Amino acid sequence: MARPGDLRREPLITAAALWALGSTWYLLSEAVAASAFPNYSYARNYISDLGAVREDALDERSVDSPLAEVMNLGFLHQGLFFLLGAMFAARALPAGRGRSAFLALAVVHAGGNALVATFHSGQQAADGGTAALHPVGAVMAILGGNLATLAVALLLRRHAVARFTRLVGFTLSGIGITSLFALGVNTAVGNPLLFEDGTWERGSVYAITTWQLAAAATVFTKKCSRTGEASAPR
């Protein structure tokens, strides 16, 4: 079993800073864009509505976000900072297939966010043949981020870190994947399953951003504790 010192402190601190910045930027972008969107509901509306500007209605809904650029930049920066953080964190994690899988999933998450920010649903997208890219990007971003969280939890199971670290990863990835599944069921049956679409979608996305903030907080907290333990996040 590896000792706490086996996890290098410097790349973990950089990763923590990038993850905290990316998740905070994303959440602020969402809040700012939502504040300018008439009658926007976090419970009912999709997050992607905040990044869309359409002249045509979608699913009988009028979607025209006044600050769409803000939300789309939030998507892009979340994916970018998540990936950069993963690249630094990987330097502190044990080498092997698990680390490679974690990095690959981070790439999927970043790529999905880029697609979500660039392509939007609607008649114009359907006419241009790009309508499928938005939902594909959303699934990539959500699954990639949640599975990356799970991959880290699995990687740390043999390390001398606090049990809380692994518990948070397993719990949040479970919430995120379950929420995505429930959102898919809602879409398939056309009726809310316990919660509205917006709530389930946010459950799947906020599981990722919450993990980023939790990981950052534990790394920074550990850095401020005893030097001999500083390199292992709790």
PDB file of C-alpha atoms in Angstrom:
ATOM      1  CA  MET A   1       0.000   0.000   0.000  1.00  0.00           C
ATOM      2  CA  ALA A   2       1.323   3.426  -0.927  1.00  0.00           C
ATOM      3  CA  ARG A   3       2.110   5.933   1.755  1.00  0.00           C
ATOM      4  CA  PRO A   4       0.607   9.450   1.711  1.00  0.00           C
ATOM      5  CA  GLY A   5       3.915  10.862   0.528  1.00  0.00           C
ATOM      6  CA  ASP A   6       3.673   8.773  -2.623  1.00  0.00           C
ATOM      7  CA  LEU A   7       1.037  11.193  -3.964  1.00  0.00           C
ATOM      8  CA  ARG A   8       2.985  14.221  -5.184  1.00  0.00           C
ATOM      9  CA  ARG A   9       1.786  17.473  -3.672  1.00  0.00           C
ATOM     10  CA  GLU A  10       2.571  20.024  -6.394  1.00  0.00           C
ATOM     11  CA  PRO A  11       0.533  18.567  -9.288  1.00  0.00           C
ATOM     12  CA  LEU A  12      -2.400  17.931  -6.943  1.00  0.00           C
ATOM     13  CA  ILE A  13      -2.438  21.572  -5.859  1.00  0.00           C
ATOM     14  CA  THR A  14      -2.403  22.746  -9.484  1.00  0.00           C
ATOM     15  CA  ALA A  15      -5.169  20.296 -10.369  1.00  0.00           C
ATOM     16  CA  ALA A  16      -7.234  21.459  -7.399  1.00  0.00           C
ATOM     17  CA  ALA A  17      -6.894  25.102  -8.444  1.00  0.00           C
ATOM     18  CA  LEU A  18      -7.951  24.308 -12.021  1.00  0.00           C
ATOM     19  CA  TRP A  19     -10.936  22.223 -10.912  1.00  0.00           C
ATOM     20  CA  ALA A  20     -12.094  24.888  -8.458  1.00  0.00           C
ATOM     21  CA  LEU A  21     -11.748  27.598 -11.091  1.00  0.00           C
ATOM     22  CA  GLY A  22     -13.537  25.586 -13.774  1.00  0.00           C
ATOM     23  CA  SER A  23     -16.510  24.588 -11.621  1.00  0.00           C
ATOM     24  CA  THR A  24     -16.891  28.071 -10.109  1.00  0.00           C
ATOM     25  CA  TRP A  25     -16.699  29.713 -13.519  1.00  0.00           C
ATOM     26  CA  TYR A  26     -19.297  27.286 -14.857  1.00  0.00           C
ATOM     27  CA  LEU A  27     -21.758  27.829 -11.994  1.00  0.00           C
ATOM     28  CA  LEU A  28     -21.384  31.611 -12.169  1.00  0.00           C
ATOM     29  CA  SER A  29     -21.872  31.550 -15.947  1.00  0.00           C
ATOM     30  CA  GLU A  30     -25.062  29.571 -15.478  1.00  0.00           C
ATOM     31  CA  ALA A  31     -26.378  31.920 -12.799  1.00  0.00           C
ATOM     32  CA  VAL A  32     -25.612  35.048 -14.840  1.00  0.00           C
ATOM     33  CA  ALA A  33     -27.182  33.641 -18.016  1.00  0.00           C
ATOM     34  CA  ALA A  34     -30.243  32.434 -16.087  1.00  0.00           C
ATOM     35  CA  SER A  35     -30.742  35.860 -14.496  1.00  0.00           C
ATOM     36  CA  ALA A  36     -31.263  37.401 -17.939  1.00  0.00           C
ATOM     37  CA  PHE A  37     -33.512  34.605 -19.268  1.00  0.00           C
ATOM     38  CA  PRO A  38     -37.221  35.468 -18.812  1.00  0.00           C
ATOM     39  CA  ASN A  39     -39.050  32.983 -16.548  1.00  0.00           C
ATOM     40  CA  TYR A  40     -36.137  30.568 -16.529  1.00  0.00           C
ATOM     41  CA  SER A  41     -36.583  27.631 -14.140  1.00  0.00           C
ATOM     42  CA  TYR A  42     -33.697  25.586 -12.769  1.00  0.00           C
ATOM     43  CA  ALA A  43     -36.175  22.787 -12.095  1.00  0.00           C
ATOM     44  CA  ARG A  44     -37.821  22.639 -15.529  1.00  0.00           C
ATOM     45  CA  ASN A  45     -35.507  24.173 -18.120  1.00  0.00           C
ATOM     46  CA  TYR A  46     -32.492  22.447 -19.599  1.00  0.00           C
ATOM     47  CA  ILE A  47     -29.099  23.968 -18.902  1.00  0.00           C
ATOM     48  CA  SER A  48     -28.455  24.091 -22.643  1.00  0.00           C
ATOM     49  CA  ASP A  49     -31.371  26.508 -23.051  1.00  0.00           C
ATOM     50  CA  LEU A  50     -29.124  29.161 -21.538  1.00  0.00           C
ATOM     51  CA  GLY A  51     -26.650  28.773 -24.396  1.00  0.00           C
ATOM     52  CA  ALA A  52     -29.148  28.782 -27.262  1.00  0.00           C
ATOM     53  CA  VAL A  53     -30.456  31.578 -29.466  1.00  0.00           C
ATOM     54  CA  ARG A  54     -33.207  30.421 -31.810  1.00  0.00           C
ATOM     55  CA  GLU A  55     -35.755  32.100 -33.998  1.00  0.00           C
ATOM     56  CA  ASP A  56     -37.801  28.882 -34.090  1.00  0.00           C
ATOM     57  CA  ALA A  57     -39.472  27.227 -31.132  1.00  0.00           C
ATOM     58  CA  LEU A  58     -38.117  23.943 -29.803  1.00  0.00           C
ATOM     59  CA  ASP A  59     -40.583  21.386 -28.441  1.00  0.00           C
ATOM     60  CA  GLU A  60     -43.189  24.164 -28.280  1.00  0.00           C
ATOM     61  CA  ARG A  61     -40.847  26.184 -26.075  1.00  0.00           C
ATOM     62  CA  SER A  62     -39.459  29.611 -26.911  1.00  0.00           C
ATOM     63  CA  VAL A  63     -35.707  29.514 -26.347  1.00  0.00           C
ATOM     64  CA  ASP A  64     -33.775  32.744 -26.807  1.00  0.00           C
ATOM     65  CA  SER A  65     -31.089  33.280 -24.196  1.00  0.00           C
ATOM     66  CA  PRO A  66     -29.990  36.943 -23.985  1.00  0.00           C
ATOM     67  CA  LEU A  67     -26.603  35.942 -22.552  1.00  0.00           C
ATOM     68  CA  ALA A  68     -26.021  32.760 -24.532  1.00  0.00           C
ATOM     69  CA  GLU A  69     -22.338  33.616 -25.055  1.00  0.00           C
ATOM     70  CA  VAL A  70     -21.791  33.661 -21.289  1.00  0.00           C
ATOM     71  CA  MET A  71     -23.199  30.147 -20.867  1.00  0.00           C
ATOM     72  CA  ASN A  72     -21.327  28.770 -23.847  1.00  0.00           C
ATOM     73  CA  LEU A  73     -18.050  30.121 -22.500  1.00  0.00           C
ATOM     74  CA  GLY A  74     -18.951  28.458 -19.216  1.00  0.00           C
ATOM     75  CA  PHE A  75     -19.313  25.104 -20.998  1.00  0.00           C
ATOM     76  CA  LEU A  76     -16.004  25.539 -22.810  1.00  0.00           C
ATOM     77  CA  HIS A  77     -14.015  26.586 -19.758  1.00  0.00           C
ATOM     78  CA  GLN A  78     -15.496  23.858 -17.572  1.00  0.00           C
ATOM     79  CA  GLY A  79     -14.357  21.211 -20.042  1.00  0.00           C
ATOM     80  CA  LEU A  80     -10.948  22.809 -20.538  1.00  0.00           C
ATOM     81  CA  PHE A  81     -10.149  23.265 -16.836  1.00  0.00           C
ATOM     82  CA  PHE A  82     -11.431  19.793 -15.991  1.00  0.00           C
ATOM     83  CA  LEU A  83      -9.077  18.293 -18.582  1.00  0.00           C
ATOM     84  CA  LEU A  84      -6.093  20.416 -17.558  1.00  0.00           C
ATOM     85  CA  GLY A  85      -6.713  19.523 -13.917  1.00  0.00           C
ATOM     86  CA  ALA A  86      -6.878  15.853 -14.833  1.00  0.00           C
ATOM     87  CA  MET A  87      -3.556  16.093 -16.646  1.00  0.00           C
ATOM     88  CA  PHE A  88      -1.861  17.494 -13.556  1.00  0.00           C
ATOM     89  CA  ALA A  89      -3.635  15.107 -11.181  1.00  0.00           C
ATOM     90  CA  ALA A  90      -2.549  12.153 -13.317  1.00  0.00           C
ATOM     91  CA  ARG A  91       1.069  12.993 -12.484  1.00  0.00           C
ATOM     92  CA  ALA A  92       0.292  12.224  -8.828  1.00  0.00           C
ATOM     93  CA  LEU A  93      -1.766   9.103  -9.479  1.00  0.00           C
ATOM     94  CA  PRO A  94      -0.345   5.590  -9.945  1.00  0.00           C
ATOM     95  CA  ALA A  95       0.574   4.706 -13.522  1.00  0.00           C
ATOM     96  CA  GLY A  96      -1.449   2.087 -15.330  1.00  0.00           C
ATOM     97  CA  ARG A  97      -4.697   1.492 -17.151  1.00  0.00           C
ATOM     98  CA  GLY A  98      -6.715   3.280 -14.482  1.00  0.00           C
ATOM     99  CA  ARG A  99      -4.828   6.523 -14.954  1.00  0.00           C
ATOM    100  CA  SER A 100      -5.075   6.239 -18.732  1.00  0.00           C
ATOM    101  CA  ALA A 101      -8.821   5.636 -18.448  1.00  0.00           C
ATOM    102  CA  PHE A 102      -9.177   8.676 -16.192  1.00  0.00           C
ATOM    103  CA  LEU A 103      -7.390  10.901 -18.726  1.00  0.00           C
ATOM    104  CA  ALA A 104      -9.404   9.474 -21.625  1.00  0.00           C
ATOM    105  CA  LEU A 105     -12.659  10.173 -19.784  1.00  0.00           C
ATOM    106  CA  ALA A 106     -11.503  13.720 -19.052  1.00  0.00           C
ATOM    107  CA  VAL A 107     -10.938  14.186 -22.798  1.00  0.00           C
ATOM    108  CA  VAL A 108     -14.453  12.875 -23.475  1.00  0.00           C
ATOM    109  CA  HIS A 109     -15.869  15.316 -20.916  1.00  0.00           C
ATOM    110  CA  ALA A 110     -14.012  18.271 -22.436  1.00  0.00           C
ATOM    111  CA  GLY A 111     -14.963  17.287 -25.974  1.00  0.00           C
ATOM    112  CA  GLY A 112     -18.600  16.920 -24.983  1.00  0.00           C
ATOM    113  CA  ASN A 113     -18.668  20.380 -23.424  1.00  0.00           C
ATOM    114  CA  ALA A 114     -17.146  21.827 -26.593  1.00  0.00           C
ATOM    115  CA  LEU A 115     -19.889  20.228 -28.700  1.00  0.00           C
ATOM    116  CA  VAL A 116     -22.613  21.483 -26.337  1.00  0.00           C
ATOM    117  CA  ALA A 117     -21.222  25.016 -26.523  1.00  0.00           C
ATOM    118  CA  THR A 118     -20.849  24.989 -30.297  1.00  0.00           C
ATOM    119  CA  PHE A 119     -23.913  23.135 -31.608  1.00  0.00           C
ATOM    120  CA  HIS A 120     -27.508  23.694 -30.511  1.00  0.00           C
ATOM    121  CA  SER A 121     -30.776  21.912 -31.231  1.00  0.00           C
ATOM    122  CA  GLY A 122     -33.496  23.418 -33.384  1.00  0.00           C
ATOM    123  CA  GLN A 123     -34.750  23.598 -36.956  1.00  0.00           C
ATOM    124  CA  GLN A 124     -31.661  25.412 -38.185  1.00  0.00           C
ATOM    125  CA  ALA A 125     -29.448  22.641 -36.799  1.00  0.00           C
ATOM    126  CA  ALA A 126     -31.717  19.999 -38.331  1.00  0.00           C
ATOM    127  CA  ASP A 127     -31.510  21.710 -41.722  1.00  0.00           C
ATOM    128  CA  GLY A 128     -27.727  21.889 -41.414  1.00  0.00           C
ATOM    129  CA  GLY A 129     -27.370  18.252 -40.395  1.00  0.00           C
ATOM    130  CA  THR A 130     -25.857  19.053 -36.979  1.00  0.00           C
ATOM    131  CA  ALA A 131     -28.890  18.385 -34.757  1.00  0.00           C
ATOM    132  CA  ALA A 132     -27.403  15.173 -33.339  1.00  0.00           C
ATOM    133  CA  LEU A 133     -24.159  16.808 -32.212  1.00  0.00           C
ATOM    134  CA  HIS A 134     -25.707  18.643 -29.284  1.00  0.00           C
ATOM    135  CA  PRO A 135     -27.292  15.633 -27.504  1.00  0.00           C
ATOM    136  CA  VAL A 136     -24.207  13.538 -28.275  1.00  0.00           C
ATOM    137  CA  GLY A 137     -22.052  16.238 -26.724  1.00  0.00           C
ATOM    138  CA  ALA A 138     -24.276  16.413 -23.649  1.00  0.00           C
ATOM    139  CA  VAL A 139     -24.020  12.660 -23.063  1.00  0.00           C
ATOM    140  CA  MET A 140     -20.252  12.788 -23.582  1.00  0.00           C
ATOM    141  CA  ALA A 141     -19.851  15.638 -21.100  1.00  0.00           C
ATOM    142  CA  ILE A 142     -22.056  14.096 -18.417  1.00  0.00           C
ATOM    143  CA  LEU A 143     -20.921  10.488 -18.725  1.00  0.00           C
ATOM    144  CA  GLY A 144     -17.290  11.440 -19.234  1.00  0.00           C
ATOM    145  CA  GLY A 145     -17.216  13.634 -16.140  1.00  0.00           C
ATOM    146  CA  ASN A 146     -19.037  11.213 -13.868  1.00  0.00           C
ATOM    147  CA  LEU A 147     -17.044   8.199 -15.018  1.00  0.00           C
ATOM    148  CA  ALA A 148     -13.818  10.176 -14.552  1.00  0.00           C
ATOM    149  CA  THR A 149     -14.915  10.831 -10.968  1.00  0.00           C
ATOM    150  CA  LEU A 150     -15.538   7.122 -10.519  1.00  0.00           C
ATOM    151  CA  ALA A 151     -12.148   6.304 -12.042  1.00  0.00           C
ATOM    152  CA  VAL A 152     -10.367   8.492  -9.481  1.00  0.00           C
ATOM    153  CA  ALA A 153     -12.245   6.830  -6.635  1.00  0.00           C
ATOM    154  CA  LEU A 154     -11.178   3.423  -7.933  1.00  0.00           C
ATOM    155  CA  LEU A 155      -7.575   4.550  -8.335  1.00  0.00           C
ATOM    156  CA  LEU A 156      -7.433   5.767  -4.743  1.00  0.00           C
ATOM    157  CA  ARG A 157      -8.881   2.612  -3.226  1.00  0.00           C
ATOM    158  CA  ARG A 158      -5.389   1.153  -2.706  1.00  0.00           C
ATOM    159  CA  HIS A 159      -3.834   4.371  -1.444  1.00  0.00           C
ATOM    160  CA  ALA A 160      -3.349   5.530   2.109  1.00  0.00           C
ATOM    161  CA  VAL A 161      -5.851   8.374   1.840  1.00  0.00           C
ATOM    162  CA  ALA A 162      -8.933   9.018   3.937  1.00  0.00           C
ATOM    163  CA  ARG A 163     -11.949   6.849   3.214  1.00  0.00           C
ATOM    164  CA  PHE A 164     -13.971  10.042   2.779  1.00  0.00           C
ATOM    165  CA  THR A 165     -12.167  10.793  -0.504  1.00  0.00           C
ATOM    166  CA  ARG A 166     -13.294   7.563  -2.111  1.00  0.00           C
ATOM    167  CA  LEU A 167     -16.779   7.775  -0.599  1.00  0.00           C
ATOM    168  CA  VAL A 168     -17.365  11.200  -2.136  1.00  0.00           C
ATOM    169  CA  GLY A 169     -16.239   9.977  -5.547  1.00  0.00           C
ATOM    170  CA  PHE A 170     -18.389   6.857  -5.503  1.00  0.00           C
ATOM    171  CA  THR A 171     -21.422   8.733  -4.146  1.00  0.00           C
ATOM    172  CA  LEU A 172     -21.324  11.662  -6.552  1.00  0.00           C
ATOM    173  CA  SER A 173     -20.646   9.528  -9.628  1.00  0.00           C
ATOM    174  CA  GLY A 174     -23.582   7.330  -8.622  1.00  0.00           C
ATOM    175  CA  ILE A 175     -25.847  10.352  -8.259  1.00  0.00           C
ATOM    176  CA  GLY A 176     -24.693  11.747 -11.574  1.00  0.00           C
ATOM    177  CA  ILE A 177     -25.155   8.570 -13.588  1.00  0.00           C
ATOM    178  CA  THR A 178     -28.507   7.813 -11.954  1.00  0.00           C
ATOM    179  CA  SER A 179     -29.718  11.337 -12.720  1.00  0.00           C
ATOM    180  CA  LEU A 180     -28.691  10.967 -16.358  1.00  0.00           C
ATOM    181  CA  PHE A 181     -30.577   7.666 -16.586  1.00  0.00           C
ATOM    182  CA  ALA A 182     -33.682   9.260 -15.047  1.00  0.00           C
ATOM    183  CA  LEU A 183     -33.445  12.154 -17.505  1.00  0.00           C
ATOM    184  CA  GLY A 184     -33.368   9.645 -20.343  1.00  0.00           C
ATOM    185  CA  VAL A 185     -36.470   7.920 -18.960  1.00  0.00           C
ATOM    186  CA  ASN A 186     -38.243  11.274 -18.673  1.00  0.00           C
ATOM    187  CA  THR A 187     -37.435  12.007 -22.297  1.00  0.00           C
ATOM    188  CA  ALA A 188     -38.510   8.556 -23.479  1.00  0.00           C
ATOM    189  CA  VAL A 189     -41.875   8.485 -21.692  1.00  0.00           C
ATOM    190  CA  GLY A 190     -42.606  12.178 -22.095  1.00  0.00           C
ATOM    191  CA  ASN A 191     -43.587  12.612 -18.452  1.00  0.00           C
ATOM    192  CA  PRO A 192     -41.613  13.626 -15.360  1.00  0.00           C
ATOM    193  CA  LEU A 193     -40.266  10.752 -13.282  1.00  0.00           C
ATOM    194  CA  LEU A 194     -40.366  12.176  -9.744  1.00  0.00           C
ATOM    195  CA  PHE A 195     -38.574  15.371 -10.879  1.00  0.00           C
ATOM    196  CA  GLU A 196     -38.671  17.632 -13.929  1.00  0.00           C
ATOM    197  CA  ASP A 197     -36.029  17.358 -16.667  1.00  0.00           C
ATOM    198  CA  GLY A 198     -34.088  20.376 -15.446  1.00  0.00           C
ATOM    199  CA  THR A 199     -33.697  18.878 -11.996  1.00  0.00           C
ATOM    200  CA  TRP A 200     -32.449  15.529 -13.249  1.00  0.00           C
ATOM    201  CA  GLU A 201     -30.061  17.182 -15.696  1.00  0.00           C
ATOM    202  CA  ARG A 202     -28.623  19.341 -12.953  1.00  0.00           C
ATOM    203  CA  GLY A 203     -28.239  16.292 -10.752  1.00  0.00           C
ATOM    204  CA  SER A 204     -26.079  14.708 -13.443  1.00  0.00           C
ATOM    205  CA  VAL A 205     -24.019  17.862 -14.053  1.00  0.00           C
ATOM    206  CA  TYR A 206     -23.731  19.200 -10.505  1.00  0.00           C
ATOM    207  CA  ALA A 207     -22.386  15.833  -9.373  1.00  0.00           C
ATOM    208  CA  ILE A 208     -19.296  16.657 -11.467  1.00  0.00           C
ATOM    209  CA  THR A 209     -18.881  20.270 -10.360  1.00  0.00           C
ATOM    210  CA  THR A 210     -19.497  19.321  -6.730  1.00  0.00           C
ATOM    211  CA  TRP A 211     -16.765  16.697  -6.943  1.00  0.00           C
ATOM    212  CA  GLN A 212     -14.377  19.258  -8.420  1.00  0.00           C
ATOM    213  CA  LEU A 213     -15.027  21.650  -5.540  1.00  0.00           C
ATOM    214  CA  ALA A 214     -14.804  18.862  -2.959  1.00  0.00           C
ATOM    215  CA  ALA A 215     -11.541  17.577  -4.419  1.00  0.00           C
ATOM    216  CA  ALA A 216     -10.091  21.074  -4.461  1.00  0.00           C
ATOM    217  CA  ALA A 217     -11.171  21.759  -0.891  1.00  0.00           C
ATOM    218  CA  THR A 218      -9.655  18.542   0.428  1.00  0.00           C
ATOM    219  CA  VAL A 219      -6.350  19.112  -1.361  1.00  0.00           C
ATOM    220  CA  PHE A 220      -6.066  22.686  -0.099  1.00  0.00           C
ATOM    221  CA  THR A 221      -7.109  21.675   3.410  1.00  0.00           C
ATOM    222  CA  LYS A 222      -4.537  18.913   3.469  1.00  0.00           C
ATOM    223  CA  LYS A 223      -1.857  21.286   2.214  1.00  0.00           C
ATOM    224  CA  CYS A 224      -2.441  23.435   5.273  1.00  0.00           C
ATOM    225  CA  SER A 225      -2.100  20.507   7.661  1.00  0.00           C
ATOM    226  CA  ARG A 226       1.040  18.663   8.710  1.00  0.00           C
ATOM    227  CA  THR A 227       3.807  18.655   6.121  1.00  0.00           C
ATOM    228  CA  GLY A 228       4.237  14.922   6.216  1.00  0.00           C
ATOM    229  CA  GLU A 229       0.633  14.422   5.094  1.00  0.00           C
ATOM    230  CA  ALA A 230       0.327  17.321   2.709  1.00  0.00           C
ATOM    231  CA  SER A 231       0.399  15.349  -0.501  1.00  0.00           C
ATOM    232  CA  ALA A 232      -2.625  13.141   0.098  1.00  0.00           C
ATOM    233  CA  PRO A 233      -6.117  14.642  -0.414  1.00  0.00           C
ATOM    234  CA  ARG A 234      -8.825  13.740   2.036  1.00  0.00           C
TER     235      ARG A 234
END
